[in-house]
DNA sequence: AACTCGGGGCA
DNA sequence: TGCCCAGAGTT
């Protein structure tokens, strides 16, 4: 099966399965999205959703958040893990937004990635979901599925992002990355070797696990 | 490139 | 009890 045929089959199948792609994190603005995504690094969104109601009640925006003590933030986000690191990042980030960005979340990769706790993946999610700029946030789900489908060599996420952007139409990126994540969780999880039960792997690829 | 960070889920 | 999760930062 050619790569172009795979891409076509994948996009068609995902569109059938997930015609609407509700964003997993409950956010209404760039700031709460950014903080939610920052928190979700190294955890599941189930964990994140457990603490965000409280967190955003006390710190709904950069200004309010910056006023909270690091310890206060730490207490709220305790269940998420890495609380000291993350609470410091959230406070510092909020202060930087106020000092340098007029209290608003900047809309460029460079500026986003300059913020503490924000790497390329988090920046990509914010650019895609908050600002509608085409991006392809590659997390381990994307990485794993692209590899299993034989669409990337599985070496690193940087390569995977390049391959994804090269293979999939730009206008689909922002929707597709969410669809792939949903699909990965539901049908093609990291430790499942049962490719017969995975409707996409069964057709387009049978590669084994990454690593 | 390798290592660290930390609590929860799960076997 | 011990492995796994999944990104960012540091060296």
Tab-separated table of N, CA and C in Angstrom, chain A residues 55-209:
chain	number	residue	atom	x	y	z
A	55	UNK	N	-8.248	25.435	40.223
A	55	UNK	CA	-7.157	26.309	39.815
A	55	UNK	C	-7.664	27.556	39.100
A	56	UNK	N	-8.598	27.370	38.188
A	56	UNK	CA	-9.089	28.509	37.405
A	56	UNK	C	-10.118	29.343	38.159
A	57	UNK	N	-10.633	28.773	39.225
A	57	UNK	CA	-11.515	29.565	40.077
A	57	UNK	C	-10.678	30.621	40.809
A	58	UNK	N	-9.507	30.184	41.266
A	58	UNK	CA	-8.618	31.097	41.978
A	58	UNK	C	-7.785	31.949	41.027
A	59	UNK	N	-7.424	31.364	39.880
A	59	UNK	CA	-6.581	32.089	38.927
A	59	UNK	C	-7.114	32.009	37.517
A	60	UNK	N	-8.213	32.692	37.231
A	60	UNK	CA	-8.849	32.594	35.908
A	60	UNK	C	-8.037	33.230	34.783
A	61	UNK	N	-7.100	34.093	35.137
A	61	UNK	CA	-6.273	34.725	34.105
A	61	UNK	C	-4.887	35.000	34.679
A	62	UNK	N	-3.998	35.489	33.817
A	62	UNK	CA	-2.608	35.677	34.223
A	62	UNK	C	-2.488	36.581	35.446
A	63	UNK	N	-3.274	37.629	35.455
A	63	UNK	CA	-3.187	38.602	36.535
A	63	UNK	C	-3.552	37.986	37.882
A	64	UNK	N	-4.664	37.271	37.881
A	64	UNK	CA	-5.112	36.626	39.117
A	64	UNK	C	-4.155	35.512	39.535
A	65	UNK	N	-3.666	34.774	38.566
A	65	UNK	CA	-2.772	33.653	38.868
A	65	UNK	C	-1.460	34.147	39.464
A	66	UNK	N	-0.953	35.237	38.901
A	66	UNK	CA	0.324	35.765	39.374
A	66	UNK	C	0.228	36.243	40.821
A	67	UNK	N	-0.964	36.557	41.238
A	67	UNK	CA	-1.149	37.022	42.618
A	67	UNK	C	-1.127	35.875	43.628
A	68	UNK	N	-1.369	34.649	43.144
A	68	UNK	CA	-1.363	33.509	44.058
A	68	UNK	C	0.063	33.155	44.460
A	69	UNK	N	0.200	32.637	45.666
A	69	UNK	CA	1.506	32.168	46.110
A	69	UNK	C	1.814	30.840	45.428
A	70	UNK	N	3.102	30.607	45.161
A	70	UNK	CA	3.493	29.340	44.540
A	70	UNK	C	2.975	28.152	45.337
A	71	UNK	N	3.041	28.277	46.667
A	71	UNK	CA	2.561	27.188	47.536
A	71	UNK	C	1.071	26.933	47.364
A	72	UNK	N	0.342	28.018	47.143
A	72	UNK	CA	-1.102	27.882	46.969
A	72	UNK	C	-1.414	27.116	45.675
A	73	UNK	N	-0.697	27.497	44.618
A	73	UNK	CA	-0.852	26.787	43.340
A	73	UNK	C	-0.448	25.323	43.508
A	74	UNK	N	0.648	25.119	44.213
A	74	UNK	CA	1.152	23.759	44.419
A	74	UNK	C	0.118	22.880	45.115
A	75	UNK	N	-0.525	23.437	46.117
A	75	UNK	CA	-1.535	22.675	46.856
A	75	UNK	C	-2.693	22.257	45.942
A	76	UNK	N	-3.102	23.186	45.085
A	76	UNK	CA	-4.243	22.902	44.206
A	76	UNK	C	-3.911	21.812	43.183
A	77	UNK	N	-2.707	21.891	42.629
A	77	UNK	CA	-2.382	20.954	41.541
A	77	UNK	C	-1.638	19.720	42.027
A	78	UNK	N	-1.627	19.518	43.319
A	78	UNK	CA	-0.884	18.393	43.899
A	78	UNK	C	-1.157	17.046	43.209
A	79	UNK	N	-2.403	16.698	42.939
A	79	UNK	CA	-2.666	15.379	42.350
A	79	UNK	C	-2.038	15.168	40.973
A	80	UNK	N	-1.598	16.223	40.331
A	80	UNK	CA	-1.069	16.100	38.975
A	80	UNK	C	0.398	15.667	38.940
A	81	UNK	N	1.095	15.777	40.044
A	81	UNK	CA	2.495	15.377	40.048
A	81	UNK	C	3.397	16.484	39.580
A	82	UNK	N	4.680	16.390	39.929
A	82	UNK	CA	5.645	17.447	39.603
A	82	UNK	C	5.129	18.806	40.034
A	83	UNK	N	4.377	18.828	41.099
A	83	UNK	CA	3.734	20.062	41.534
A	83	UNK	C	4.683	21.229	41.767
A	84	UNK	N	5.832	21.032	42.423
A	84	UNK	CA	6.722	22.170	42.646
A	84	UNK	C	7.194	22.801	41.350
A	85	UNK	N	7.653	21.961	40.430
A	85	UNK	CA	8.132	22.458	39.142
A	85	UNK	C	7.025	23.191	38.394
A	86	UNK	N	5.869	22.560	38.325
A	86	UNK	CA	4.774	23.126	37.547
A	86	UNK	C	4.202	24.390	38.199
A	87	UNK	N	4.094	24.374	39.518
A	87	UNK	CA	3.523	25.555	40.168
A	87	UNK	C	4.430	26.766	39.976
A	88	UNK	N	5.735	26.531	40.033
A	88	UNK	CA	6.677	27.629	39.778
A	88	UNK	C	6.542	28.122	38.352
A	89	UNK	N	6.432	27.173	37.424
A	89	UNK	CA	6.304	27.538	36.013
A	89	UNK	C	5.042	28.362	35.775
A	90	UNK	N	3.947	27.941	36.387
A	90	UNK	CA	2.672	28.638	36.187
A	90	UNK	C	2.734	30.071	36.715
A	91	UNK	N	3.334	30.222	37.882
A	91	UNK	CA	3.434	31.571	38.465
A	91	UNK	C	4.346	32.464	37.632
A	92	UNK	N	5.528	31.937	37.302
A	92	UNK	CA	6.496	32.714	36.523
A	92	UNK	C	5.930	33.062	35.147
A	93	UNK	N	5.343	32.074	34.531
A	93	UNK	CA	4.741	32.276	33.209
A	93	UNK	C	3.690	33.386	33.258
A	94	UNK	N	2.863	33.359	34.292
A	94	UNK	CA	1.816	34.383	34.409
A	94	UNK	C	2.430	35.765	34.594
A	95	UNK	N	3.505	35.824	35.356
A	95	UNK	CA	4.187	37.112	35.556
A	95	UNK	C	4.781	37.626	34.244
A	96	UNK	N	5.368	36.713	33.490
A	96	UNK	CA	5.950	37.103	32.202
A	96	UNK	C	4.867	37.602	31.238
A	97	UNK	N	3.735	36.927	31.251
A	97	UNK	CA	2.634	37.370	30.380
A	97	UNK	C	2.246	38.807	30.702
A	98	UNK	N	2.212	39.126	31.987
A	98	UNK	CA	1.844	40.477	32.392
A	98	UNK	C	2.926	41.487	32.005
A	99	UNK	N	4.187	41.115	32.316
A	99	UNK	CA	5.299	42.041	32.077
A	99	UNK	C	5.586	42.267	30.600
A	100	UNK	N	5.543	41.193	29.827
A	100	UNK	CA	6.023	41.306	28.457
A	100	UNK	C	4.943	41.231	27.388
A	101	UNK	N	3.821	40.654	27.733
A	101	UNK	CA	2.818	40.407	26.685
A	101	UNK	C	1.458	41.014	27.014
A	102	UNK	N	1.473	42.045	27.824
A	102	UNK	CA	0.237	42.761	28.095
A	102	UNK	C	-0.833	41.855	28.714
A	103	UNK	N	-0.370	40.837	29.445
A	103	UNK	CA	-1.296	39.936	30.124
A	103	UNK	C	-1.946	38.902	29.225
A	104	UNK	N	-1.547	38.920	27.939
A	104	UNK	CA	-2.170	37.985	27.004
A	104	UNK	C	-1.192	36.888	26.581
A	105	UNK	N	-1.740	35.790	26.103
A	105	UNK	CA	-0.912	34.692	25.603
A	105	UNK	C	-0.413	35.054	24.201
A	106	UNK	N	0.900	35.051	23.998
A	106	UNK	CA	1.435	35.398	22.674
A	106	UNK	C	1.071	34.339	21.640
A	107	UNK	N	0.986	34.753	20.377
A	107	UNK	CA	0.513	33.854	19.333
A	107	UNK	C	1.611	33.476	18.343
A	108	UNK	N	2.845	33.355	18.830
A	108	UNK	CA	3.907	32.841	17.969
A	108	UNK	C	4.612	31.693	18.683
A	109	UNK	N	5.136	30.766	17.893
A	109	UNK	CA	5.851	29.622	18.459
A	109	UNK	C	7.022	30.080	19.312
A	110	UNK	N	7.753	31.040	18.771
A	110	UNK	CA	8.967	31.492	19.437
A	110	UNK	C	8.664	32.053	20.822
A	111	UNK	N	7.668	32.913	20.885
A	111	UNK	CA	7.323	33.521	22.165
A	111	UNK	C	6.753	32.498	23.138
A	112	UNK	N	5.895	31.616	22.629
A	112	UNK	CA	5.307	30.589	23.493
A	112	UNK	C	6.390	29.684	24.082
A	113	UNK	N	7.323	29.268	23.229
A	113	UNK	CA	8.355	28.337	23.687
A	113	UNK	C	9.366	28.996	24.604
A	114	UNK	N	9.337	30.316	24.669
A	114	UNK	CA	10.242	31.001	25.582
A	114	UNK	C	9.680	30.986	27.008
A	115	UNK	N	8.419	30.619	27.155
A	115	UNK	CA	7.794	30.622	28.479
A	115	UNK	C	8.192	29.370	29.260
A	116	UNK	N	8.361	29.515	30.575
A	116	UNK	CA	8.743	28.351	31.383
A	116	UNK	C	7.661	27.282	31.382
A	117	UNK	N	8.072	26.042	31.210
A	117	UNK	CA	7.133	24.926	31.211
A	117	UNK	C	6.471	24.689	29.878
A	118	UNK	N	6.793	25.527	28.892
A	118	UNK	CA	6.173	25.399	27.576
A	118	UNK	C	7.210	24.976	26.546
A	119	UNK	N	7.048	23.787	26.015
A	119	UNK	CA	7.935	23.295	24.964
A	119	UNK	C	7.238	23.338	23.626
A	120	UNK	N	7.821	22.665	22.668
A	120	UNK	CA	7.282	22.730	21.316
A	120	UNK	C	5.893	22.116	21.214
A	121	UNK	N	5.666	21.034	21.924
A	121	UNK	CA	4.377	20.341	21.848
A	121	UNK	C	3.255	21.207	22.420
A	122	UNK	N	3.486	21.749	23.599
A	122	UNK	CA	2.479	22.610	24.225
A	122	UNK	C	2.216	23.837	23.358
A	123	UNK	N	3.285	24.430	22.846
A	123	UNK	CA	3.133	25.597	21.975
A	123	UNK	C	2.301	25.249	20.753
A	124	UNK	N	2.525	24.082	20.199
A	124	UNK	CA	1.782	23.659	19.013
A	124	UNK	C	0.298	23.517	19.296
A	125	UNK	N	-0.030	22.926	20.450
A	125	UNK	CA	-1.441	22.762	20.804
A	125	UNK	C	-2.116	24.123	20.930
A	126	UNK	N	-1.440	25.063	21.565
A	126	UNK	CA	-2.016	26.393	21.747
A	126	UNK	C	-2.181	27.102	20.405
A	127	UNK	N	-1.160	27.013	19.574
A	127	UNK	CA	-1.250	27.645	18.255
A	127	UNK	C	-2.411	27.062	17.456
A	128	UNK	N	-2.548	25.745	17.518
A	128	UNK	CA	-3.599	25.077	16.738
A	128	UNK	C	-4.987	25.343	17.305
A	129	UNK	N	-5.133	25.145	18.612
A	129	UNK	CA	-6.476	25.144	19.185
A	129	UNK	C	-6.937	26.518	19.651
A	130	UNK	N	-6.011	27.369	20.036
A	130	UNK	CA	-6.427	28.684	20.512
A	130	UNK	C	-6.369	29.734	19.397
A	131	UNK	N	-5.403	29.587	18.496
A	131	UNK	CA	-5.204	30.624	17.490
A	131	UNK	C	-5.493	30.164	16.066
A	132	UNK	N	-5.834	28.874	15.902
A	132	UNK	CA	-6.227	28.377	14.591
A	132	UNK	C	-5.114	28.366	13.561
A	133	UNK	N	-3.869	28.402	14.023
A	133	UNK	CA	-2.739	28.341	13.104
A	133	UNK	C	-2.408	26.867	12.848
A	134	UNK	N	-2.213	26.483	11.604
A	134	UNK	CA	-1.912	25.080	11.320
A	134	UNK	C	-0.680	24.596	12.083
A	135	UNK	N	-0.850	23.518	12.854
A	135	UNK	CA	0.261	22.952	13.622
A	135	UNK	C	0.029	21.458	13.743
A	136	UNK	N	1.062	20.736	14.077
A	136	UNK	CA	0.911	19.294	14.261
A	136	UNK	C	1.602	18.877	15.545
A	137	UNK	N	0.888	19.040	16.669
A	137	UNK	CA	1.490	18.697	17.961
A	137	UNK	C	1.688	17.181	18.054
A	138	UNK	N	2.934	16.752	18.059
A	138	UNK	CA	3.222	15.322	18.085
A	138	UNK	C	3.461	14.862	19.515
A	139	UNK	N	2.503	14.122	20.042
A	139	UNK	CA	2.721	13.506	21.345
A	139	UNK	C	3.026	12.026	21.096
A	140	UNK	N	3.068	11.241	22.158
A	140	UNK	CA	3.473	9.852	21.967
A	140	UNK	C	2.426	9.042	21.198
A	141	UNK	N	1.161	9.453	21.287
A	141	UNK	CA	0.136	8.755	20.503
A	141	UNK	C	0.417	8.921	19.014
A	142	UNK	N	0.605	10.176	18.602
A	142	UNK	CA	0.880	10.469	17.192
A	142	UNK	C	2.141	9.744	16.738
A	143	UNK	N	3.160	9.862	17.569
A	143	UNK	CA	4.444	9.236	17.262
A	143	UNK	C	4.271	7.731	17.050
A	144	UNK	N	3.594	7.098	17.977
A	144	UNK	CA	3.397	5.650	17.925
A	144	UNK	C	2.600	5.227	16.694
A	145	UNK	N	1.492	5.905	16.437
A	145	UNK	CA	0.630	5.495	15.317
A	145	UNK	C	1.285	5.756	13.969
A	146	UNK	N	1.942	6.908	13.848
A	146	UNK	CA	2.653	7.198	12.598
A	146	UNK	C	3.689	6.104	12.321
A	147	UNK	N	4.326	5.642	13.370
A	147	UNK	CA	5.330	4.591	13.206
A	147	UNK	C	4.674	3.266	12.817
A	148	UNK	N	3.601	2.920	13.519
A	148	UNK	CA	2.932	1.648	13.213
A	148	UNK	C	2.364	1.633	11.807
A	149	UNK	N	1.934	2.815	11.346
A	149	UNK	CA	1.389	2.897	9.997
A	149	UNK	C	2.489	2.937	8.936
A	150	UNK	N	3.733	2.983	9.389
A	150	UNK	CA	4.843	3.019	8.442
A	150	UNK	C	4.993	4.365	7.758
A	151	UNK	N	4.537	5.434	8.430
A	151	UNK	CA	4.623	6.760	7.830
A	151	UNK	C	5.788	7.578	8.369
A	152	UNK	N	6.492	7.032	9.349
A	152	UNK	CA	7.705	7.688	9.850
A	152	UNK	C	8.629	6.600	10.365
A	153	UNK	N	9.902	6.919	10.482
A	153	UNK	CA	10.846	5.876	10.894
A	153	UNK	C	10.927	5.693	12.407
A	154	UNK	N	10.172	6.524	13.141
A	154	UNK	CA	10.110	6.335	14.584
A	154	UNK	C	11.331	6.800	15.341
A	155	UNK	N	12.223	7.525	14.684
A	155	UNK	CA	13.456	7.938	15.350
A	155	UNK	C	13.209	8.971	16.434
A	156	UNK	N	12.517	10.035	16.113
A	156	UNK	CA	12.222	11.058	17.110
A	156	UNK	C	10.994	11.853	16.694
A	157	UNK	N	10.482	12.612	17.631
A	157	UNK	CA	9.239	13.328	17.369
A	157	UNK	C	9.432	14.444	16.346
A	158	UNK	N	10.632	14.979	16.273
A	158	UNK	CA	10.900	16.032	15.287
A	158	UNK	C	10.707	15.501	13.868
A	159	UNK	N	11.254	14.320	13.632
A	159	UNK	CA	11.109	13.694	12.328
A	159	UNK	C	9.647	13.354	12.053
A	160	UNK	N	8.976	12.853	13.096
A	160	UNK	CA	7.568	12.480	12.947
A	160	UNK	C	6.722	13.687	12.563
A	161	UNK	N	7.019	14.822	13.186
A	161	UNK	CA	6.268	16.039	12.855
A	161	UNK	C	6.487	16.439	11.398
A	162	UNK	N	7.728	16.362	10.968
A	162	UNK	CA	8.038	16.688	9.571
A	162	UNK	C	7.284	15.770	8.627
A	163	UNK	N	7.307	14.476	8.913
A	163	UNK	CA	6.636	13.502	8.052
A	163	UNK	C	5.123	13.727	8.042
A	164	UNK	N	4.570	13.981	9.236
A	164	UNK	CA	3.123	14.209	9.321
A	164	UNK	C	2.721	15.417	8.490
A	165	UNK	N	3.519	16.484	8.601
A	165	UNK	CA	3.198	17.710	7.877
A	165	UNK	C	3.370	17.536	6.380
A	166	UNK	N	4.309	16.702	6.001
A	166	UNK	CA	4.550	16.454	4.583
A	166	UNK	C	3.428	15.601	3.979
A	167	UNK	N	2.942	14.638	4.761
A	167	UNK	CA	1.989	13.665	4.221
A	167	UNK	C	0.534	14.128	4.273
A	168	UNK	N	0.165	14.827	5.355
A	168	UNK	CA	-1.242	15.193	5.523
A	168	UNK	C	-1.488	16.635	5.078
A	169	UNK	N	-2.637	16.876	4.433
A	169	UNK	CA	-2.971	18.232	3.975
A	169	UNK	C	-3.034	19.213	5.136
A	170	UNK	N	-2.481	20.387	4.896
A	170	UNK	CA	-2.365	21.399	5.943
A	170	UNK	C	-3.697	21.741	6.597
A	171	UNK	N	-4.737	21.790	5.800
A	171	UNK	CA	-6.042	22.182	6.361
A	171	UNK	C	-6.618	21.123	7.289
A	172	UNK	N	-6.002	19.930	7.305
A	172	UNK	CA	-6.487	18.873	8.192
A	172	UNK	C	-5.686	18.754	9.487
A	173	UNK	N	-4.514	19.382	9.533
A	173	UNK	CA	-3.602	19.186	10.672
A	173	UNK	C	-4.275	19.352	12.025
A	174	UNK	N	-4.961	20.480	12.177
A	174	UNK	CA	-5.476	20.809	13.515
A	174	UNK	C	-6.568	19.850	13.990
A	175	UNK	N	-7.321	19.324	13.050
A	175	UNK	CA	-8.350	18.367	13.416
A	175	UNK	C	-7.751	16.966	13.539
A	176	UNK	N	-6.868	16.685	12.614
A	176	UNK	CA	-6.299	15.337	12.513
A	176	UNK	C	-5.516	14.918	13.746
A	177	UNK	N	-4.774	15.833	14.312
A	177	UNK	CA	-3.944	15.415	15.451
A	177	UNK	C	-4.814	14.997	16.629
A	178	UNK	N	-5.978	15.650	16.759
A	178	UNK	CA	-6.913	15.243	17.813
A	178	UNK	C	-7.549	13.897	17.488
A	179	UNK	N	-7.924	13.729	16.218
A	179	UNK	CA	-8.537	12.465	15.811
A	179	UNK	C	-7.581	11.297	16.021
A	180	UNK	N	-6.318	11.511	15.714
A	180	UNK	CA	-5.337	10.433	15.886
A	180	UNK	C	-5.171	10.078	17.367
A	181	UNK	N	-5.173	11.104	18.212
A	181	UNK	CA	-5.037	10.848	19.645
A	181	UNK	C	-6.231	10.054	20.170
A	182	UNK	N	-7.443	10.476	19.790
A	182	UNK	CA	-8.634	9.736	20.222
A	182	UNK	C	-8.567	8.291	19.747
A	183	UNK	N	-8.203	8.150	18.476
A	183	UNK	CA	-8.142	6.817	17.893
A	183	UNK	C	-7.088	5.951	18.598
A	184	UNK	N	-5.951	6.544	18.854
A	184	UNK	CA	-4.862	5.806	19.499
A	184	UNK	C	-5.262	5.265	20.852
A	185	UNK	N	-5.940	6.096	21.619
A	185	UNK	CA	-6.369	5.667	22.940
A	185	UNK	C	-7.377	4.534	22.858
A	186	UNK	N	-8.285	4.674	21.899
A	186	UNK	CA	-9.398	3.741	21.842
A	186	UNK	C	-9.027	2.416	21.187
A	187	UNK	N	-8.279	2.459	20.098
A	187	UNK	CA	-8.069	1.248	19.311
A	187	UNK	C	-6.625	0.750	19.264
A	188	UNK	N	-5.683	1.643	19.503
A	188	UNK	CA	-4.298	1.258	19.209
A	188	UNK	C	-3.341	1.745	20.298
A	189	UNK	N	-3.603	1.326	21.539
A	189	UNK	CA	-2.802	1.821	22.661
A	189	UNK	C	-1.378	1.277	22.643
A	190	UNK	N	-0.542	1.895	23.457
A	190	UNK	CA	0.889	1.602	23.435
A	190	UNK	C	1.185	0.117	23.631
A	191	UNK	N	0.471	-0.512	24.541
A	191	UNK	CA	0.868	-1.874	24.856
A	191	UNK	C	0.017	-2.940	24.198
A	192	UNK	N	-0.826	-2.503	23.292
A	192	UNK	CA	-1.623	-3.496	22.584
A	192	UNK	C	-0.847	-4.040	21.400
A	193	UNK	N	-0.619	-5.344	21.393
A	193	UNK	CA	0.040	-5.949	20.235
A	193	UNK	C	-0.982	-6.576	19.306
A	194	UNK	N	-2.249	-6.403	19.660
A	194	UNK	CA	-3.292	-7.041	18.888
A	194	UNK	C	-3.705	-6.187	17.687
A	195	UNK	N	-2.946	-6.310	16.617
A	195	UNK	CA	-3.192	-5.474	15.460
A	195	UNK	C	-4.465	-5.874	14.718
A	196	UNK	N	-4.932	-7.087	14.952
A	196	UNK	CA	-6.155	-7.520	14.291
A	196	UNK	C	-7.360	-6.716	14.768
A	197	UNK	N	-7.277	-6.218	15.993
A	197	UNK	CA	-8.410	-5.473	16.531
A	197	UNK	C	-8.312	-3.983	16.229
A	198	UNK	N	-7.224	-3.575	15.607
A	198	UNK	CA	-7.041	-2.154	15.271
A	198	UNK	C	-7.410	-1.931	13.806
A	199	UNK	N	-8.538	-1.239	13.575
A	199	UNK	CA	-9.049	-1.111	12.209
A	199	UNK	C	-8.100	-0.419	11.233
A	200	UNK	N	-7.200	0.403	11.746
A	200	UNK	CA	-6.265	1.077	10.831
A	200	UNK	C	-4.989	0.270	10.628
A	201	UNK	N	-4.393	-0.195	11.723
A	201	UNK	CA	-3.173	-1.005	11.600
A	201	UNK	C	-3.426	-2.233	10.730
A	202	UNK	N	-4.601	-2.790	10.880
A	202	UNK	CA	-4.963	-3.990	10.133
A	202	UNK	C	-4.870	-3.755	8.631
A	203	UNK	N	-5.172	-2.521	8.242
A	203	UNK	CA	-5.183	-2.216	6.813
A	203	UNK	C	-3.870	-1.596	6.338
A	204	UNK	N	-3.392	-0.605	7.070
A	204	UNK	CA	-2.255	0.166	6.530
A	204	UNK	C	-0.900	-0.224	7.111
A	205	UNK	N	-0.870	-0.917	8.242
A	205	UNK	CA	0.443	-1.211	8.797
A	205	UNK	C	0.416	-2.226	9.905
A	206	UNK	N	1.525	-2.918	10.082
A	206	UNK	CA	1.602	-3.938	11.110
A	206	UNK	C	2.931	-3.840	11.853
A	207	UNK	N	3.466	-2.668	11.889
A	207	UNK	CA	4.756	-2.522	12.565
A	207	UNK	C	4.589	-2.740	14.057
A	208	UNK	N	5.669	-3.145	14.687
A	208	UNK	CA	5.607	-3.400	16.123
A	208	UNK	C	5.748	-2.090	16.883
A	209	UNK	N	5.900	-2.199	18.179
A	209	UNK	CA	5.969	-1.019	19.027
A	209	UNK	C	7.198	-0.189	18.740
